[in-house]
Backbone as a ProteinNet text record, in pm:
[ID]
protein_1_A
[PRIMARY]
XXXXXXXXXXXXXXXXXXXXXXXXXXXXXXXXXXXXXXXXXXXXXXXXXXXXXXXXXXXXXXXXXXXXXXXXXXXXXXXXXXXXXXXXXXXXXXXXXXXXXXXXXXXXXXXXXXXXXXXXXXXXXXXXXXXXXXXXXXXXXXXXXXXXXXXXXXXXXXXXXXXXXXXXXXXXXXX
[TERTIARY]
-11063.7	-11200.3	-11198.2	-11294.6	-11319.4	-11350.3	-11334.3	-11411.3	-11585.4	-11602.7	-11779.3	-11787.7	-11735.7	-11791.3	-11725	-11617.2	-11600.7	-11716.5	-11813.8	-11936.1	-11909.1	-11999.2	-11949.9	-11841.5	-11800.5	-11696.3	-11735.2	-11666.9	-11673	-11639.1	-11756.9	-11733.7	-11603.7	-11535.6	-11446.8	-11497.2	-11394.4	-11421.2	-11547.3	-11454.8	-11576.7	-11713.8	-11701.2	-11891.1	-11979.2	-12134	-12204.8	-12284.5	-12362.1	-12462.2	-12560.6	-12598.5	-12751.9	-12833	-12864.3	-12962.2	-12975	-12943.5	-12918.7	-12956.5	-13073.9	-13212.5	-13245.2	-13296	-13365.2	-13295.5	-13161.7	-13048.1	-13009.4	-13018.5	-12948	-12785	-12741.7	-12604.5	-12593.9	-12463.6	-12440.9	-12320.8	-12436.1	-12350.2	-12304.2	-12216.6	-12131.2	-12113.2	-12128.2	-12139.3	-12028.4	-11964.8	-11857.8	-11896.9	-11849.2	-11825	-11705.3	-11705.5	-11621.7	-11698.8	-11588.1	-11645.4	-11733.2	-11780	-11817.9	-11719.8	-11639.7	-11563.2	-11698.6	-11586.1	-11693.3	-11783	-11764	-11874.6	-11813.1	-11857.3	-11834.9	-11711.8	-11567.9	-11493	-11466.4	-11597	-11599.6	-11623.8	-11557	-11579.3	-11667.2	-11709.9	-11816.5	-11927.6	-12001.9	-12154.2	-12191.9	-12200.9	-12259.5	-12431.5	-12531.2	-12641.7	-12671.9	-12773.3	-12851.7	-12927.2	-12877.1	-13017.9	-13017.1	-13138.3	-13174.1	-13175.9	-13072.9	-13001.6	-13157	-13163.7	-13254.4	-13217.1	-13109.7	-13002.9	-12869.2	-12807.7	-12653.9	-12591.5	-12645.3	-12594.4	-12674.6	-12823.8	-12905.1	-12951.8	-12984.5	-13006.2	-13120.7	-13214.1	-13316.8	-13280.4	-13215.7	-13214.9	-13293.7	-13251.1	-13359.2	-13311.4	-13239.5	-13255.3	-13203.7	-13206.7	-13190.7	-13048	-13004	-12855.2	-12827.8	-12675.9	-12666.1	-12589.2	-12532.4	-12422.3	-12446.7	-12481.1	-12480.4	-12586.3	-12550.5	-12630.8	-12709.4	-12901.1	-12907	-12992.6	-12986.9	-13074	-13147.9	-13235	-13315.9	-13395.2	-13429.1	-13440.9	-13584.9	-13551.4	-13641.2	-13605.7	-13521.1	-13415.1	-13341.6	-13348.2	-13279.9	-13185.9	-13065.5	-12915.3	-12833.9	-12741.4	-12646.1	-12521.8	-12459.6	-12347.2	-12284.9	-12133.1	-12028.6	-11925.3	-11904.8	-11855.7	-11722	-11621.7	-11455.9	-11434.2	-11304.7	-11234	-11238.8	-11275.3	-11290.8	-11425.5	-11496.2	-11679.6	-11707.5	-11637.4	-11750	-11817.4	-11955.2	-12029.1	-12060.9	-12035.8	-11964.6	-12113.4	-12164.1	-12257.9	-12239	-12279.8	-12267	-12405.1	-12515.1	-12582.2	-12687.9	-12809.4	-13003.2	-12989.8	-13093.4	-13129.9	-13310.3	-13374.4	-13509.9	-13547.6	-13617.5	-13626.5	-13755.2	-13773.4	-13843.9	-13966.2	-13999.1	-14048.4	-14056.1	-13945.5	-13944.5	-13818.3	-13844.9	-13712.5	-13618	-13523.9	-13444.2	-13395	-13448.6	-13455.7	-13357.3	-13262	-13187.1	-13197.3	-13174.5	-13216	-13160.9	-13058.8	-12977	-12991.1	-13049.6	-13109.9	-13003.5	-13055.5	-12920.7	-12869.5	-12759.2	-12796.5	-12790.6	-12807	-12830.9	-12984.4	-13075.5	-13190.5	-13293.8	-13406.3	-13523.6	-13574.1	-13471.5	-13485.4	-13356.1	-13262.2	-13124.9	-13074.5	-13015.3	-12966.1	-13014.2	-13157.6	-13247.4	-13267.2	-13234	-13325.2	-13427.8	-13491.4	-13601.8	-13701.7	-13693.7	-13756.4	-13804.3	-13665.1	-13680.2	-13788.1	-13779.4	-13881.5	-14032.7	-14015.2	-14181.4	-14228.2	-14152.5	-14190.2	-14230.4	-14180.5	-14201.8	-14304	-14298.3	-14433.9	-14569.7	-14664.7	-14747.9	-14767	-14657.4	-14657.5	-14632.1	-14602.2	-14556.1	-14435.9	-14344.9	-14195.7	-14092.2	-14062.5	-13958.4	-13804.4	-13741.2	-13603.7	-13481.5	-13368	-13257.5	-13153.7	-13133.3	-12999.1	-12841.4	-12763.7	-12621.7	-12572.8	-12576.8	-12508.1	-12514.4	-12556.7	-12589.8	-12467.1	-12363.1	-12289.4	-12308.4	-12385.9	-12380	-12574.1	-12653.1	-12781.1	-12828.5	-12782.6	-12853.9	-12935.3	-13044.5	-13163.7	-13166.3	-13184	-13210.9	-13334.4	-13451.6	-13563.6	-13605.9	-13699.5	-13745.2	-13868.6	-13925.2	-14028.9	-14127.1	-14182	-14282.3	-14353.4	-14322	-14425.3	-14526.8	-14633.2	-14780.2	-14771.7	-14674.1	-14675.6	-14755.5	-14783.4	-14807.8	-14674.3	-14653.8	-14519.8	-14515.6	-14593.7	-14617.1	-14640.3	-14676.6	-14671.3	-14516.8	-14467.6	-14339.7	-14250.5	-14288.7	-14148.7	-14206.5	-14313.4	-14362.5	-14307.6	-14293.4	-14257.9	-14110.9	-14040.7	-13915.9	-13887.4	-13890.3	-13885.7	-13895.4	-14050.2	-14073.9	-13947.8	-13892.9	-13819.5	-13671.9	-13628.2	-13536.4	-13519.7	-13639.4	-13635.2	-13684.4	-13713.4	-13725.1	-13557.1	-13525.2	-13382.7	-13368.7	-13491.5	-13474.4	-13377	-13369.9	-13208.6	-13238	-13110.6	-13099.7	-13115.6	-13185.2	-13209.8	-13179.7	-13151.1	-13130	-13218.9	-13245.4	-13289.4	-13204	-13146.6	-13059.8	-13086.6	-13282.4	-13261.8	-13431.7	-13492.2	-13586.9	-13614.2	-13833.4	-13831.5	-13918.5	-13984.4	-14074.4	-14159.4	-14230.8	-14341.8	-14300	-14199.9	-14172	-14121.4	-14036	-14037.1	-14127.2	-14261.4	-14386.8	-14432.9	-14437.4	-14508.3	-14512.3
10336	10312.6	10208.4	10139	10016.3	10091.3	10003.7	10060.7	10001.8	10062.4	10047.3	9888.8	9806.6	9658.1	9560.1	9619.6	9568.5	9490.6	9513.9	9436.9	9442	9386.1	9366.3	9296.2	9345.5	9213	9084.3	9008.9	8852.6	8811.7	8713	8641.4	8553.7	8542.8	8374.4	8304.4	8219.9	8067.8	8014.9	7978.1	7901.5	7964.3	8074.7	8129.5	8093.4	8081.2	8077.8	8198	8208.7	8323.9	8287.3	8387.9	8359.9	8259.4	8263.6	8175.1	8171.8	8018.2	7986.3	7859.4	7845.7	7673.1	7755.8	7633.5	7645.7	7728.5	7737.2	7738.2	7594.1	7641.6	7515.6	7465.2	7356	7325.1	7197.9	7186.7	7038.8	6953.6	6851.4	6761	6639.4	6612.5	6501.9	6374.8	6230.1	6130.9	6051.5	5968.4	5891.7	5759.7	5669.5	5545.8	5483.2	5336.2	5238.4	5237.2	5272	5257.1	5104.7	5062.8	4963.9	4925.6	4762	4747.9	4728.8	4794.5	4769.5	4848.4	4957.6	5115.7	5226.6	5313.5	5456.2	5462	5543.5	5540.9	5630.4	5664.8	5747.2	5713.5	5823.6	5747.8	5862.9	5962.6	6058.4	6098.7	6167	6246	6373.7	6446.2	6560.2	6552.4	6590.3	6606.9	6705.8	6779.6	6921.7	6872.8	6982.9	6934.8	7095.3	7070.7	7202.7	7191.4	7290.5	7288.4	7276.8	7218.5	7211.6	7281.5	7241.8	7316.8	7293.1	7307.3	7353.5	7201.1	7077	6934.4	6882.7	6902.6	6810.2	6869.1	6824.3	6873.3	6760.3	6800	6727.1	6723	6603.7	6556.3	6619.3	6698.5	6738.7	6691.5	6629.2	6525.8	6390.5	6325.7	6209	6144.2	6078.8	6026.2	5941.7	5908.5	5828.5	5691.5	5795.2	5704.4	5609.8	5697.9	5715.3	5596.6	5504	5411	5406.1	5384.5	5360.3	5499.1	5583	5745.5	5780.3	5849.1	5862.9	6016.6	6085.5	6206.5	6249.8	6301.1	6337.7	6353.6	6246.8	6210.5	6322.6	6297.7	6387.3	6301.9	6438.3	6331.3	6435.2	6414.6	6460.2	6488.8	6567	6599.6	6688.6	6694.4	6758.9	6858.4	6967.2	7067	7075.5	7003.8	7079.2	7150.5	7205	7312.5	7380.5	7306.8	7376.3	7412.1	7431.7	7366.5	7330.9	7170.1	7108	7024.9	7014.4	6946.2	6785.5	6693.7	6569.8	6473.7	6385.4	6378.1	6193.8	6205.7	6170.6	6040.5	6040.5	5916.7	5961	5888.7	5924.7	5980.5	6044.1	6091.8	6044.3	6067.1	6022.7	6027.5	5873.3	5863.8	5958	5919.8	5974.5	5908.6	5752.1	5697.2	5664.3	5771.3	5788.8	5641.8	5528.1	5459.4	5542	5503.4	5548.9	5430	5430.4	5352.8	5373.4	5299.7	5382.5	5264.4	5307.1	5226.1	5252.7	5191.6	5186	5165.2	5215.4	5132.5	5056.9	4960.9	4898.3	4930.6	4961.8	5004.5	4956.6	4840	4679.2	4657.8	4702.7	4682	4737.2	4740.3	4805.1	4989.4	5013.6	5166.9	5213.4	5116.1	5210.2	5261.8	5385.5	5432.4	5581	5579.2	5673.8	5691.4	5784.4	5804.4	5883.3	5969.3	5967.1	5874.6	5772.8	5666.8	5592.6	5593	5514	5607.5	5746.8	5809.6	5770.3	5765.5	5799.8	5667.8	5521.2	5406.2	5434.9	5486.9	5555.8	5650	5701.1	5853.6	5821.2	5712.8	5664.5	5675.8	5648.2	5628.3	5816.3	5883.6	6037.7	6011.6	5962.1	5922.7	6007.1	6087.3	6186.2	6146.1	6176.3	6112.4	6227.2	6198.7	6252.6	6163.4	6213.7	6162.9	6236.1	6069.8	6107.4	6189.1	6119.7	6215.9	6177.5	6206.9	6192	6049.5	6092	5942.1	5826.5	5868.4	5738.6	5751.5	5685.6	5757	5695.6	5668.3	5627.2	5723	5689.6	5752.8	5730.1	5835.9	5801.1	5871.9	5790.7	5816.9	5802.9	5917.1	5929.9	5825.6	5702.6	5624.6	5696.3	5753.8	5775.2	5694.9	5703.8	5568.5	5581.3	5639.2	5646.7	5631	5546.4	5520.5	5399.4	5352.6	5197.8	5141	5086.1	5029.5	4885.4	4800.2	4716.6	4683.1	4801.1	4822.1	4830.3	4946.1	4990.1	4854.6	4775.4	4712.4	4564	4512	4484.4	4546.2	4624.2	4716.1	4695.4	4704.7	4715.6	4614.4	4472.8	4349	4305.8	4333.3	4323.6	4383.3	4542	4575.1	4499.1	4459.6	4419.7	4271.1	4189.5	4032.9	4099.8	4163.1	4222.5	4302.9	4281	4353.9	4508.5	4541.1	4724.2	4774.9	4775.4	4809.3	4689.2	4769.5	4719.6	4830.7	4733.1	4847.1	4767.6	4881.3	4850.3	4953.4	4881.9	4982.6	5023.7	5117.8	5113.1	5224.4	5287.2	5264.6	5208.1	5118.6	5074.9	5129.9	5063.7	5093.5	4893.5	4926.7	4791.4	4823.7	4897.3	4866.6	4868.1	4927	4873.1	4661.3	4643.8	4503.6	4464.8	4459.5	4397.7	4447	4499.1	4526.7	4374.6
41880.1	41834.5	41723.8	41732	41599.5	41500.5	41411.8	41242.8	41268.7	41197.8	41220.8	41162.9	41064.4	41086.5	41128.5	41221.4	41352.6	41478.8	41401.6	41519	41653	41703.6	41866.1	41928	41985.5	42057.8	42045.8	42024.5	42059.1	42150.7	42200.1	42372	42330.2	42467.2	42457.1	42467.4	42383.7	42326.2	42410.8	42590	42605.7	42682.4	42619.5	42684.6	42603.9	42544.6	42490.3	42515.4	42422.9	42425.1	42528.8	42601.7	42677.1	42673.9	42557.4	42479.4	42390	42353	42160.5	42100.6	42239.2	42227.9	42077.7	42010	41908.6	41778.7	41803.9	41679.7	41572	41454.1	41380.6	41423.1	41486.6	41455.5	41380.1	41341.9	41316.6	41391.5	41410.1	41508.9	41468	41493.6	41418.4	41496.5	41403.9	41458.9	41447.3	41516.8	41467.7	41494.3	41369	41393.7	41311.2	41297.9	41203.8	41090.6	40986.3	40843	40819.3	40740.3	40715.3	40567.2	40556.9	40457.5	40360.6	40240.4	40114.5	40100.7	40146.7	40200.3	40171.6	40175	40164.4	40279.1	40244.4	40329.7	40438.2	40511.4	40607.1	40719.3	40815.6	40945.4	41047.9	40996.6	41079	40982	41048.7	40940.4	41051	40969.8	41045.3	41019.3	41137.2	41066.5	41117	41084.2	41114	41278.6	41334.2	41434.9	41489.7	41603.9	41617.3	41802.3	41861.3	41979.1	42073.1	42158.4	42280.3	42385.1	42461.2	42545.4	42517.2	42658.2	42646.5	42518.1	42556.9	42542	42479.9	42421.7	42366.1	42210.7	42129.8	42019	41972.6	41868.7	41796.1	41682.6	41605.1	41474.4	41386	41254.3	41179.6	41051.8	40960.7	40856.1	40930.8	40791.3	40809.4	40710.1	40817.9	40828.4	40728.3	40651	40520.5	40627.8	40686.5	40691	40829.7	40977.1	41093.3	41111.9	41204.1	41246.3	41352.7	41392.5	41543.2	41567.2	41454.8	41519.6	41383.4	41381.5	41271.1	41286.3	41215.9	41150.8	41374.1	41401.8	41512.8	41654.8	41645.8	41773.4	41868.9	41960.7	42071.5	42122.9	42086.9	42141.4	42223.8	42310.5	42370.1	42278	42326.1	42261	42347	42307.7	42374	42240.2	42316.7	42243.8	42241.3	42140.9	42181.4	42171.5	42202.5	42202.4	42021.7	41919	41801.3	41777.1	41878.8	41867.5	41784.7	41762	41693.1	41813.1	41734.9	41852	41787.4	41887.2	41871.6	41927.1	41883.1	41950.7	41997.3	42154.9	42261.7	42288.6	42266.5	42250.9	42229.1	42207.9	42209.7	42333	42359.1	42457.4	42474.3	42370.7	42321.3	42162.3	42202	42030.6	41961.6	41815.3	41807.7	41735.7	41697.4	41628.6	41562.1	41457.1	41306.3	41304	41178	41129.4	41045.6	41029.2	40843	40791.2	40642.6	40575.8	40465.9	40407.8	40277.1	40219.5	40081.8	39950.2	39800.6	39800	39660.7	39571.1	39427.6	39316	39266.1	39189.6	39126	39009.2	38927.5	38830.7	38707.1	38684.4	38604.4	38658.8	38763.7	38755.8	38643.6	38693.3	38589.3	38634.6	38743	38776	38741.3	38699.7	38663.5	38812.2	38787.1	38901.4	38943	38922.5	38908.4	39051.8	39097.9	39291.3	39224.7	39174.5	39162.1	39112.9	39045.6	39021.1	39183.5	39278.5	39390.7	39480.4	39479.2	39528.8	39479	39366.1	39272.4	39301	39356.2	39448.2	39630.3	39677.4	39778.8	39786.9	39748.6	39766.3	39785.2	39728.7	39812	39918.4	40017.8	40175.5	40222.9	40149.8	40200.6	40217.8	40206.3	40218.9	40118.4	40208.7	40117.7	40164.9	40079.2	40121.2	40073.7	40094.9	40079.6	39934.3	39856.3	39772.6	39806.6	39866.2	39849.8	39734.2	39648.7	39556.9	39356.7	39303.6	39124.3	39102.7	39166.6	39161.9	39224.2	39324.2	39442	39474.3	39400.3	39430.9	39527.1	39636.9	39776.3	39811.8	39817.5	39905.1	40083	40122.8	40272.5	40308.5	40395.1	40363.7	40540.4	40586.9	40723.3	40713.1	40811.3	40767.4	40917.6	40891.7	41030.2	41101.8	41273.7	41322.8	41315.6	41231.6	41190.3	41050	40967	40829.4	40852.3	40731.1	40681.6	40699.6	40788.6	40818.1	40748.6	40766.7	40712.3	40517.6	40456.3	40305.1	40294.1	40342.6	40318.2	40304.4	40427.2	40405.6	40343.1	40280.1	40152.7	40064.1	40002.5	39902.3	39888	39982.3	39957.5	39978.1	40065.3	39997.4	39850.2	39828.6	39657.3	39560.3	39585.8	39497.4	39519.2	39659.1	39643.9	39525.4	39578	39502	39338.9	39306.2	39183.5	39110.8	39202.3	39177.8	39129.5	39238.1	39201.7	39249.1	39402.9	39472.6	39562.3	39660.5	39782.8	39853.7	39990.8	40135.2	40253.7	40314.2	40496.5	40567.4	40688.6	40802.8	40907.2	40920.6	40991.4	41106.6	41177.8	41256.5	41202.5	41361.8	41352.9	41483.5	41490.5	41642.3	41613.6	41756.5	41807.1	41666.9	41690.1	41520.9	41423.6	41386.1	41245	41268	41357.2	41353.7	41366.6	41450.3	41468.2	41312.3	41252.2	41074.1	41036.5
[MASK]
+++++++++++++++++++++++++++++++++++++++++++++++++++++++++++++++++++++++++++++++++++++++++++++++++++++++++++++++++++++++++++++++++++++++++++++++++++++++++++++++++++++++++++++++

């Protein structure tokens, strides 16, 4: 007989539960570092399982290029389950935008400063880390697409930070 928090048996490795759509996992992206960048070569992001292989992006990526906070992607499970993810599947409208203050500019190296520039638009974002204050920010395709990236032009030639888009869709380029 088990001890009582012994729980239930555990399935093998490779069974899954019945049904486990609409679970949080994290799925991990790989690419080539970029020189002169952060020295990593994967990112895990949150997403929330669809089925056996597809998952919906639920933040937004620092590192990961090409997918943005909404996205439905494929992925494959190894033998350690981690789940590895495999390409878009469908986008979702949303860009991601990240944005580095400088810290010789006139915001320092404040990410909340870079927010309290942002928030106008409803633009909430993510900070790497109190050392590294990159913001990564979801831009919605029903934003002012066109302010936004006014704005962040302006701060760049102002020498607030620097930004990239690293993913876009057709309207944000037409902005």
């Amino acid at each position: 007989m088990s001890p009582p928090d012994a729980g239930p048996p555990r399935p093998p490795r490779d069974e899954r539960p019945p049904d486990d759509t609409g679970r949080r996992i994290k799925v991990w992206f790989r690419f080539v570092p970029r020189e002169d960048w952060l020295p990593y070569d994967t990112e895990g992001l949150w997403a929330t399982r669809l089925s056996a292989d597809t998952a919906r992006v639920d933040n937004v990526p620092f590192l990961q290029d090409g997918v943005a906070e909404g996205e439905t992607v494929r992925f494959t499970t190894d033998a350690d389950g981690v789940h590895w993810a495999e390409g878009r599947v469908a986008d979702s409208g949303n860009c991601t935008v990240r944005v580095l203050p400088l810290p010789d500019g006139p915001l320092g190296r404040d990410a909340r400063a870079v927010h309290a520039r942002l928030a106008p638009f409803g633009l909430g974002g993510e900070v790497f880390s109190a050392e590294f204050p990159l913001v990564a920010f979801t831009v919605p395709g029903g934003a002012d697409l066109r302010a936004i990236k006014e704005l962040l032009v302006r701060g760049q030639d102002e020498g607030w930070w620097h930004f990239e888009v690293s993913c876009s869709t057709e309207a944000w380029r037409a902005a």
